[in-house]
PDB file of C-alpha atoms and ligand atoms in Angstrom:
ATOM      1  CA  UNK U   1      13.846  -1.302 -59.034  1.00  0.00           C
ATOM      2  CA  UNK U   2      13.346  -1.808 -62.816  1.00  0.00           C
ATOM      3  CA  UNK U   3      10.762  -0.371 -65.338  1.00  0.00           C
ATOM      4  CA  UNK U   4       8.157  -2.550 -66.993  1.00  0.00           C
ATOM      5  CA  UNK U   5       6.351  -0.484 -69.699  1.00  0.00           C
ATOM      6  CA  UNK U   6       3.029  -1.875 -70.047  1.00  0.00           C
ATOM      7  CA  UNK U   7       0.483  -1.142 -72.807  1.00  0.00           C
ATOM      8  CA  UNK U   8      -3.389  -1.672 -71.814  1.00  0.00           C
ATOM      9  CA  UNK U   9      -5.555  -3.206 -73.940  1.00  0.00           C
ATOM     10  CA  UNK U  10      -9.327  -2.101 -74.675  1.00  0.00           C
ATOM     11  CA  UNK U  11     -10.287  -4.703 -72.480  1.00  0.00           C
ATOM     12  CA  UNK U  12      -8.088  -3.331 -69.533  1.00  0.00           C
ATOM     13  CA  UNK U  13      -9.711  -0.247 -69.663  1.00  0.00           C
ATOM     14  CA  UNK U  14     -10.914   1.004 -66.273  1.00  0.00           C
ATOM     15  CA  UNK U  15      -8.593  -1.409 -64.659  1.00  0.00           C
ATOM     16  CA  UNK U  16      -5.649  -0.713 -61.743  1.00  0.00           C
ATOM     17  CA  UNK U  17      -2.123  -1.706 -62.928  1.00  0.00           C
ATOM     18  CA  UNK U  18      -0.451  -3.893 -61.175  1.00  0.00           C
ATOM     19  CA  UNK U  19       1.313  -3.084 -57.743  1.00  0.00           C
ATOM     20  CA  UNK U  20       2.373  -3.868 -54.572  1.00  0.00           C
ATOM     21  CA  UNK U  21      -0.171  -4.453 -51.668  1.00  0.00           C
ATOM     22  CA  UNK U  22       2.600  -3.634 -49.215  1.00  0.00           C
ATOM     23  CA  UNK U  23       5.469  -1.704 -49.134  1.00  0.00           C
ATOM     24  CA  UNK U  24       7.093  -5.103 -48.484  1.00  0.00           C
ATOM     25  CA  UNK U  25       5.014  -7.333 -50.485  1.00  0.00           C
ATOM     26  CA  UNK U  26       7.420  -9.191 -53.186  1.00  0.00           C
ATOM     27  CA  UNK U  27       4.784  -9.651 -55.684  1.00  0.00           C
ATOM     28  CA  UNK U  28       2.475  -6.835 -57.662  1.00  0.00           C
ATOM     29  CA  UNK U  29      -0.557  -8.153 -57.665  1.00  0.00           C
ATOM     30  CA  UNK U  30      -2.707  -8.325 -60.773  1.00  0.00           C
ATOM     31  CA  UNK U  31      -6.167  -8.056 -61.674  1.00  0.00           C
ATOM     32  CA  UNK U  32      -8.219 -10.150 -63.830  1.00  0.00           C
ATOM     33  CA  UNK U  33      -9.670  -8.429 -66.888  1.00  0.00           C
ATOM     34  CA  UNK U  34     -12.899 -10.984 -67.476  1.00  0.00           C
ATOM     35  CA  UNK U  35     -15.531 -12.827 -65.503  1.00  0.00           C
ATOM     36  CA  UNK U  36     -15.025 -16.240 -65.558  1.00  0.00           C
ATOM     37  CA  UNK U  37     -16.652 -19.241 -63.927  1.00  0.00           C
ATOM     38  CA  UNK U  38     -13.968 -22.007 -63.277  1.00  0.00           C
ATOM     39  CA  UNK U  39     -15.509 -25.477 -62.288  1.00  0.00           C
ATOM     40  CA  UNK U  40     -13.765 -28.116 -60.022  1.00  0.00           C
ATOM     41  CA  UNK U  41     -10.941 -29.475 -62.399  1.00  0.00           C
ATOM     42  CA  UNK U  42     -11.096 -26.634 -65.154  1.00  0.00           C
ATOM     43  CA  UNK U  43      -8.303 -24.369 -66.306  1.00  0.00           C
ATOM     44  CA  UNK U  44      -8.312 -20.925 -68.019  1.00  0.00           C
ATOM     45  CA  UNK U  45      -5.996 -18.573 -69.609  1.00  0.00           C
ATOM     46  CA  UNK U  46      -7.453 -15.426 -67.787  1.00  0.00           C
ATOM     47  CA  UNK U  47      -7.123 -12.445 -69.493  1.00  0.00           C
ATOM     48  CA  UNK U  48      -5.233  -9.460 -67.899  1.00  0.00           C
ATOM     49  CA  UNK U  49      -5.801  -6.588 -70.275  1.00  0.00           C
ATOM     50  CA  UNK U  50      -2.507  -5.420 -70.886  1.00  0.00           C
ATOM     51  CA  UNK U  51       1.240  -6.443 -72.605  1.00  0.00           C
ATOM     52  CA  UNK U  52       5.007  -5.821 -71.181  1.00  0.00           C
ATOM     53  CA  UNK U  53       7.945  -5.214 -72.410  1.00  0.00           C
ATOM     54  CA  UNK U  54      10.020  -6.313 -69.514  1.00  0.00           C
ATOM     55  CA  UNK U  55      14.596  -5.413 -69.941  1.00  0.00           C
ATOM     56  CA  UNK U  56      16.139  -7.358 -71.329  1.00  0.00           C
ATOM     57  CA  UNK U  57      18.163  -9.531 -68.622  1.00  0.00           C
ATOM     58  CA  UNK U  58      14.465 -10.230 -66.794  1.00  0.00           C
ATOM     59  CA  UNK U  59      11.881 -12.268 -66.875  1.00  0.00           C
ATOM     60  CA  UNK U  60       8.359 -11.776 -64.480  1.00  0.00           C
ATOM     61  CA  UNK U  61       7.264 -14.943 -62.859  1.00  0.00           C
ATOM     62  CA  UNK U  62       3.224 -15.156 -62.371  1.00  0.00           C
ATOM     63  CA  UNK U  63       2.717 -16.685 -58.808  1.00  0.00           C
ATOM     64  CA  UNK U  64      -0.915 -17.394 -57.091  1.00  0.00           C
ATOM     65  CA  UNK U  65      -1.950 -15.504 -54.840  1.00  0.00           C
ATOM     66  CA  UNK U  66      -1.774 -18.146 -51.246  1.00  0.00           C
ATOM     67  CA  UNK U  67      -5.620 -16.878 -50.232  1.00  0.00           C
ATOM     68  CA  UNK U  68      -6.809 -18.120 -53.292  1.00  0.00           C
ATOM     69  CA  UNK U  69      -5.158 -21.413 -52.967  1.00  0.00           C
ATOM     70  CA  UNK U  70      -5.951 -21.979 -49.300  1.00  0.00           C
ATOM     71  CA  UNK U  71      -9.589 -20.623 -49.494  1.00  0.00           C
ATOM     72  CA  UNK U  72     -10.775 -22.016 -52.548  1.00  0.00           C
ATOM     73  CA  UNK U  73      -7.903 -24.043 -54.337  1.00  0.00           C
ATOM     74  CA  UNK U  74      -7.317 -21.442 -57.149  1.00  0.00           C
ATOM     75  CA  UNK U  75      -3.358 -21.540 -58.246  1.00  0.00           C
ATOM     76  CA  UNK U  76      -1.448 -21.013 -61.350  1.00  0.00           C
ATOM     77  CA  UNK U  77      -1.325 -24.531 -62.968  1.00  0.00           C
ATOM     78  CA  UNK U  78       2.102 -23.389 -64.441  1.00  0.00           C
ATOM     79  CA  UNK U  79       3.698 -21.689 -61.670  1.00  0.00           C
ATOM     80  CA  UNK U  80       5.847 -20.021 -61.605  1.00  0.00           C
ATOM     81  CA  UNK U  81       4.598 -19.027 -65.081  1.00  0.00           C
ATOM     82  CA  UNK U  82       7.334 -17.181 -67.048  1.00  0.00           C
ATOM     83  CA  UNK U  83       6.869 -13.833 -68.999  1.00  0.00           C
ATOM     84  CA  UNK U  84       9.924 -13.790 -71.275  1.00  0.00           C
ATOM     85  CA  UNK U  85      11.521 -10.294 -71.627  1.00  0.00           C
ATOM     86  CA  UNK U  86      10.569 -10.636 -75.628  1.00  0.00           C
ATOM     87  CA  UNK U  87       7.180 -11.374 -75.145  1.00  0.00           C
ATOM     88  CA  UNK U  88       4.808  -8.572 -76.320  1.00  0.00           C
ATOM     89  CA  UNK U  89       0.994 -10.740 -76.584  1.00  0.00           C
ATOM     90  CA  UNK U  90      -1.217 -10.386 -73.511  1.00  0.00           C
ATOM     91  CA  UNK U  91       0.082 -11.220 -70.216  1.00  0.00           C
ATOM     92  CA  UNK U  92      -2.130 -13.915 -68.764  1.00  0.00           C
ATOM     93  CA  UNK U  93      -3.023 -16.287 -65.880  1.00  0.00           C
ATOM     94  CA  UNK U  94      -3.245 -20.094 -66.488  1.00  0.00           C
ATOM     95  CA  UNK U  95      -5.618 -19.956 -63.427  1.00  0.00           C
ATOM     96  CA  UNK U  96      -7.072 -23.637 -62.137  1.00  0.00           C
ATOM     97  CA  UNK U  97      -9.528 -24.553 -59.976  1.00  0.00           C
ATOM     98  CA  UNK U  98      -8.125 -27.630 -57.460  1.00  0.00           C
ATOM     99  CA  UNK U  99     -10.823 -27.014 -55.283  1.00  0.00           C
ATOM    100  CA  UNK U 100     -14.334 -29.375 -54.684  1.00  0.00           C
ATOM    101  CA  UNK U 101     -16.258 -25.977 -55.549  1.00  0.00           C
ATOM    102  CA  UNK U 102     -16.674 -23.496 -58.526  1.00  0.00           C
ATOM    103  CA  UNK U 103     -15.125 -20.211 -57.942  1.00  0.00           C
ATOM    104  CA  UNK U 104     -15.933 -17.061 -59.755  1.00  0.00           C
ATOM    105  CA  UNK U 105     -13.160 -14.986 -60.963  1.00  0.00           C
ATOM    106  CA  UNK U 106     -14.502 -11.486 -61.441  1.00  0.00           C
ATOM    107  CA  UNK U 107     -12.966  -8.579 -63.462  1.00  0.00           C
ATOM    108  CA  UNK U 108     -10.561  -6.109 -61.395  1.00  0.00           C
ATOM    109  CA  UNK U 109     -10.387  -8.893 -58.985  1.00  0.00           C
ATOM    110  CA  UNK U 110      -6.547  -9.790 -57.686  1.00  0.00           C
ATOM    111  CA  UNK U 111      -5.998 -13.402 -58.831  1.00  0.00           C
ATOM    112  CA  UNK U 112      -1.916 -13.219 -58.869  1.00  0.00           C
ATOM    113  CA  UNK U 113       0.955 -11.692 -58.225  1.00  0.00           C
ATOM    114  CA  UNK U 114       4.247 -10.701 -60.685  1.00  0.00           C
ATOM    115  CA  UNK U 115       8.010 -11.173 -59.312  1.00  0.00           C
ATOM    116  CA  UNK U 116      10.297  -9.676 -61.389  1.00  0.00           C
ATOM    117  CA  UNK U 117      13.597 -11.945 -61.555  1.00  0.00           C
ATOM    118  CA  UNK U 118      17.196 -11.432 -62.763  1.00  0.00           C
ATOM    119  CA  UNK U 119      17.469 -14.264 -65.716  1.00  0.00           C
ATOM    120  CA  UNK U 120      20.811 -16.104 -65.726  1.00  0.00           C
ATOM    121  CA  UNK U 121      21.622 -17.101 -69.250  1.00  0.00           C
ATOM    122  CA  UNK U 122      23.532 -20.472 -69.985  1.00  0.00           C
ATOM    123  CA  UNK U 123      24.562 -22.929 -72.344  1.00  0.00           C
ATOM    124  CA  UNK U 124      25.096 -26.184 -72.269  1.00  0.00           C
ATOM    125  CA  UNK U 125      28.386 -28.078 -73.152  1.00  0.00           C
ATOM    126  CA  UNK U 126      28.370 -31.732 -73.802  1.00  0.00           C
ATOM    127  CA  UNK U 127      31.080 -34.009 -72.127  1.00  0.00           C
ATOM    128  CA  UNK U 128      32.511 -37.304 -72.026  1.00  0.00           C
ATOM    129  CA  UNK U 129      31.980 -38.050 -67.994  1.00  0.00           C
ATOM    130  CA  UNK U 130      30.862 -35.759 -65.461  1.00  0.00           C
ATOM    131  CA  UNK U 131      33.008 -35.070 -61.788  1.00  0.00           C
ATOM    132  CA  UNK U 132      32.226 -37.292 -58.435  1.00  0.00           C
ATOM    133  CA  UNK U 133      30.193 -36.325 -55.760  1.00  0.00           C
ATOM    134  CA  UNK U 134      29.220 -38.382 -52.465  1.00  0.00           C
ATOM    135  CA  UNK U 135      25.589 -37.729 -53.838  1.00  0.00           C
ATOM    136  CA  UNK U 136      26.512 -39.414 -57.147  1.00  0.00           C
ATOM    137  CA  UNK U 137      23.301 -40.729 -58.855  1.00  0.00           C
ATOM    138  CA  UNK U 138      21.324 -40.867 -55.964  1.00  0.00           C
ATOM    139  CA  UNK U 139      17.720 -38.647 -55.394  1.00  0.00           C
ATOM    140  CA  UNK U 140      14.247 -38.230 -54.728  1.00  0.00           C
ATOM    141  CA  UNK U 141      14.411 -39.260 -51.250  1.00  0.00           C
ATOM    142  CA  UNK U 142      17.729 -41.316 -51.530  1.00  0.00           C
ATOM    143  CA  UNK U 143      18.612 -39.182 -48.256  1.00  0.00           C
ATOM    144  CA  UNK U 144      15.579 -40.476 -46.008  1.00  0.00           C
ATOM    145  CA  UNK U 145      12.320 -39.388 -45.387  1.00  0.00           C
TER     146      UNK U 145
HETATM  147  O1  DUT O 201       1.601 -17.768 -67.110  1.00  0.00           O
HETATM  148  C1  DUT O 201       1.989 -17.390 -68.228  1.00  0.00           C
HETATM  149  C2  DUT O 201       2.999 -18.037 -68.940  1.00  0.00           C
HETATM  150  C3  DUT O 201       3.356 -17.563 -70.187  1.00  0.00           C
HETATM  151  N1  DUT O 201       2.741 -16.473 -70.724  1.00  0.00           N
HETATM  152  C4  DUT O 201       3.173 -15.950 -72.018  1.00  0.00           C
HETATM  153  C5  DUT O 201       4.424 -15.103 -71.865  1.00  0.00           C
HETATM  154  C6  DUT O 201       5.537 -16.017 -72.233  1.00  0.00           C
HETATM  155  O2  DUT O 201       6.646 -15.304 -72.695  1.00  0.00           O
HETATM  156  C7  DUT O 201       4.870 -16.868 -73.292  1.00  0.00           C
HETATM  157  C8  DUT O 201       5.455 -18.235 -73.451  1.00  0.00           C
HETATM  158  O3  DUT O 201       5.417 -18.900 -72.219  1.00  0.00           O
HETATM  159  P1  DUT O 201       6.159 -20.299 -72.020  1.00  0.00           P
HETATM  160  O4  DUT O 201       7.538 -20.248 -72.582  1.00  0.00           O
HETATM  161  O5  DUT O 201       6.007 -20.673 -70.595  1.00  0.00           O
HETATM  162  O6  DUT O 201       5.207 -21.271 -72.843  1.00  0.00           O
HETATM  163  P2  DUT O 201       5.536 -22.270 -74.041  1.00  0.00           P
HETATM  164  O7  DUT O 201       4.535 -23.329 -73.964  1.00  0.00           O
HETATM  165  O8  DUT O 201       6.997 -22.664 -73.992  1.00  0.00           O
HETATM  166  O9  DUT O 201       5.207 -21.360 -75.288  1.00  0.00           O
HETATM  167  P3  DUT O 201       6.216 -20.745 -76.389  1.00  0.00           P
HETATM  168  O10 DUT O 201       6.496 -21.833 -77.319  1.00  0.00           O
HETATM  169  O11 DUT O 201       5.447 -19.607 -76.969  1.00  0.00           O
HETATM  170  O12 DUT O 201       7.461 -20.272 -75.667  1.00  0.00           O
HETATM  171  O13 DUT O 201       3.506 -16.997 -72.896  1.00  0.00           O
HETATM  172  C9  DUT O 201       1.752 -15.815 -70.024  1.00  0.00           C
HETATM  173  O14 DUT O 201       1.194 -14.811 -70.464  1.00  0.00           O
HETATM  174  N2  DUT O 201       1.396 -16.279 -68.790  1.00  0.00           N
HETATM  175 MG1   MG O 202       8.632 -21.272 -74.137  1.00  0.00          MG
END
Protein backbone atom coordinates (compact mmCIF):
# COMPACT_ATOMS: atom_id res chain seq x y z
CA UNK A 1 0.00 0.00 0.00
CA UNK A 2 1.41 3.42 -1.05
CA UNK A 3 0.17 7.06 -0.50
CA UNK A 4 -1.05 9.21 -3.36
CA UNK A 5 -1.61 12.80 -2.06
CA UNK A 6 -4.17 14.29 -4.14
CA UNK A 7 -5.18 17.97 -4.29
CA UNK A 8 -8.96 18.71 -5.49
CA UNK A 9 -9.65 21.21 -7.69
CA UNK A 10 -12.74 23.75 -7.48
CA UNK A 11 -14.28 21.73 -9.94
CA UNK A 12 -13.92 18.46 -7.80
CA UNK A 13 -15.67 19.92 -5.16
CA UNK A 14 -18.48 17.75 -3.78
CA UNK A 15 -16.91 14.82 -5.44
CA UNK A 16 -15.80 11.11 -3.80
CA UNK A 17 -12.04 10.38 -4.18
CA UNK A 18 -11.13 7.67 -5.74
CA UNK A 19 -11.32 4.05 -4.18
CA UNK A 20 -11.79 0.66 -4.33
CA UNK A 21 -15.30 -0.87 -5.08
CA UNK A 22 -14.15 -4.08 -3.41
CA UNK A 23 -11.93 -5.02 -0.93
CA UNK A 24 -10.38 -7.00 -3.81
CA UNK A 25 -10.97 -4.79 -6.65
CA UNK A 26 -7.36 -3.87 -8.28
CA UNK A 27 -8.42 -0.62 -9.58
CA UNK A 28 -9.86 2.70 -7.56
CA UNK A 29 -12.34 3.78 -9.47
CA UNK A 30 -12.72 7.41 -10.46
CA UNK A 31 -15.35 9.78 -11.03
CA UNK A 32 -15.86 12.15 -13.75
CA UNK A 33 -15.90 15.81 -12.75
CA UNK A 34 -18.11 17.23 -15.98
CA UNK A 35 -21.11 16.30 -18.07
CA UNK A 36 -20.20 15.43 -21.29
CA UNK A 37 -22.01 14.11 -24.34
CA UNK A 38 -19.62 11.79 -26.39
CA UNK A 39 -20.99 10.90 -29.96
CA UNK A 40 -20.20 7.61 -31.88
CA UNK A 41 -16.44 8.16 -32.90
CA UNK A 42 -15.64 11.22 -30.51
CA UNK A 43 -12.95 11.45 -27.87
CA UNK A 44 -12.59 13.65 -24.74
CA UNK A 45 -10.12 14.49 -22.17
CA UNK A 46 -12.65 14.19 -19.19
CA UNK A 47 -11.94 16.14 -16.44
CA UNK A 48 -11.42 14.52 -12.96
CA UNK A 49 -11.16 17.43 -10.57
CA UNK A 50 -8.15 16.75 -8.83
CA UNK A 51 -3.94 16.38 -9.25
CA UNK A 52 -1.40 13.60 -7.69
CA UNK A 53 1.66 13.50 -6.64
CA UNK A 54 2.25 9.82 -6.93
CA UNK A 55 6.33 8.36 -5.16
CA UNK A 56 8.57 8.49 -6.89
CA UNK A 57 9.34 4.79 -8.25
CA UNK A 58 5.34 4.68 -9.48
CA UNK A 59 3.38 5.48 -12.00
CA UNK A 60 -0.88 5.05 -11.97
CA UNK A 61 -2.20 3.47 -15.07
CA UNK A 62 -5.92 4.79 -16.06
CA UNK A 63 -7.85 1.59 -17.21
CA UNK A 64 -11.74 1.55 -18.45
CA UNK A 65 -13.95 0.43 -16.56
CA UNK A 66 -15.15 -3.32 -18.65
CA UNK A 67 -19.15 -2.25 -18.09
CA UNK A 68 -18.58 0.70 -19.92
CA UNK A 69 -16.87 -0.99 -22.73
CA UNK A 70 -19.22 -3.96 -23.00
CA UNK A 71 -22.48 -1.90 -22.46
CA UNK A 72 -21.89 1.01 -24.43
CA UNK A 73 -18.29 0.89 -26.02
CA UNK A 74 -16.78 3.61 -23.71
CA UNK A 75 -12.80 2.80 -23.12
CA UNK A 76 -9.73 4.77 -22.59
CA UNK A 77 -8.41 5.41 -26.17
CA UNK A 78 -4.88 5.42 -24.53
CA UNK A 79 -5.01 2.64 -22.22
CA UNK A 80 -3.38 1.97 -20.14
CA UNK A 81 -2.95 5.76 -19.86
CA UNK A 82 0.13 6.64 -17.74
CA UNK A 83 0.21 9.24 -14.82
CA UNK A 84 3.95 9.88 -14.42
CA UNK A 85 5.06 10.19 -10.74
CA UNK A 86 6.16 14.04 -11.75
CA UNK A 87 3.07 14.97 -13.11
CA UNK A 88 1.20 17.61 -11.03
CA UNK A 89 -1.73 19.09 -13.96
CA UNK A 90 -5.15 17.46 -13.70
CA UNK A 91 -5.47 13.83 -13.84
CA UNK A 92 -7.74 13.00 -16.74
CA UNK A 93 -9.57 10.39 -18.88
CA UNK A 94 -8.99 10.24 -22.69
CA UNK A 95 -12.53 8.65 -22.68
CA UNK A 96 -13.93 7.41 -26.40
CA UNK A 97 -16.98 6.43 -27.54
CA UNK A 98 -16.55 2.98 -29.93
CA UNK A 99 -20.01 2.40 -29.62
CA UNK A 100 -23.05 2.95 -32.57
CA UNK A 101 -24.76 5.25 -29.78
CA UNK A 102 -24.03 8.54 -27.82
CA UNK A 103 -23.38 8.01 -24.24
CA UNK A 104 -23.63 10.59 -21.57
CA UNK A 105 -20.90 10.84 -19.12
CA UNK A 106 -22.30 12.57 -16.06
CA UNK A 107 -20.37 14.25 -13.17
CA UNK A 108 -19.57 11.88 -10.02
CA UNK A 109 -20.20 9.13 -12.39
CA UNK A 110 -17.34 6.12 -12.31
CA UNK A 111 -15.86 6.14 -15.84
CA UNK A 112 -12.31 4.40 -14.82
CA UNK A 113 -10.30 2.88 -12.66
CA UNK A 114 -6.40 3.77 -11.32
CA UNK A 115 -3.70 0.81 -10.83
CA UNK A 116 -0.92 1.92 -9.15
CA UNK A 117 2.33 0.14 -10.69
CA UNK A 118 5.98 -0.29 -9.59
CA UNK A 119 7.97 1.59 -12.64
CA UNK A 120 11.12 -0.25 -13.73
CA UNK A 121 13.62 2.26 -14.96
CA UNK A 122 16.06 1.37 -17.92
CA UNK A 123 18.39 2.48 -20.38
CA UNK A 124 19.24 1.51 -23.42
CA UNK A 125 22.76 0.44 -24.68
CA UNK A 126 23.52 0.27 -28.31
CA UNK A 127 25.39 -2.86 -29.76
CA UNK A 128 27.01 -4.25 -32.65
CA UNK A 129 24.74 -7.69 -32.99
CA UNK A 130 22.28 -8.94 -30.69
CA UNK A 131 22.33 -12.95 -29.13
CA UNK A 132 20.35 -15.99 -31.04
CA UNK A 133 17.19 -17.23 -30.20
CA UNK A 134 15.05 -20.10 -32.00
CA UNK A 135 12.45 -17.16 -32.29
CA UNK A 136 15.03 -15.02 -34.13
CA UNK A 137 13.20 -12.37 -36.28
CA UNK A 138 10.13 -14.05 -36.48
CA UNK A 139 6.43 -12.50 -35.00
CA UNK A 140 3.03 -11.46 -35.24
CA UNK A 141 1.67 -14.78 -35.78
CA UNK A 142 4.96 -16.43 -37.12
CA UNK A 143 3.91 -19.24 -34.47
CA UNK A 144 0.37 -20.13 -36.08
CA UNK A 145 -2.91 -19.01 -35.63
O1 LIG B 1 -4.77 9.12 -19.50
C1 LIG B 1 -3.95 10.00 -19.19
C2 LIG B 1 -2.65 10.04 -19.70
C3 LIG B 1 -1.81 11.07 -19.31
N1 LIG B 1 -2.24 12.03 -18.45
C4 LIG B 1 -1.32 13.08 -18.01
C5 LIG B 1 -0.40 12.56 -16.91
C6 LIG B 1 0.86 12.21 -17.61
O2 LIG B 1 1.95 12.26 -16.74
C7 LIG B 1 0.88 13.25 -18.70
C8 LIG B 1 1.64 12.85 -19.93
O3 LIG B 1 1.11 11.66 -20.43
P1 LIG B 1 1.85 10.87 -21.61
O4 LIG B 1 3.31 10.76 -21.34
O5 LIG B 1 1.09 9.62 -21.83
O6 LIG B 1 1.53 11.81 -22.85
P2 LIG B 1 2.51 12.51 -23.90
O7 LIG B 1 1.73 12.67 -25.13
O8 LIG B 1 3.81 11.74 -23.97
O9 LIG B 1 2.69 13.93 -23.23
P3 LIG B 1 4.01 14.57 -22.56
O10 LIG B 1 4.84 15.04 -23.67
O11 LIG B 1 3.47 15.65 -21.69
O12 LIG B 1 4.70 13.48 -21.76
O13 LIG B 1 -0.48 13.48 -19.06
C9 LIG B 1 -3.51 11.99 -17.93
O14 LIG B 1 -3.92 12.83 -17.13
N2 LIG B 1 -4.35 10.98 -18.31
MG1 LIG C 1 5.13 11.43 -22.30
Amino acid sequence: MIEIQLQRLPHGEGLPIPGYATEGAAGLDVVAAEDRTLHPGERHAVATGFSIAIPEGYEVQVRPRSGLALKHGITCLNTPGTIDHDYRGEVKVILANLGSEAFEVRRGERIAQLVPAVVTKAHFSEVIELSETSRGAGGFGSTGR
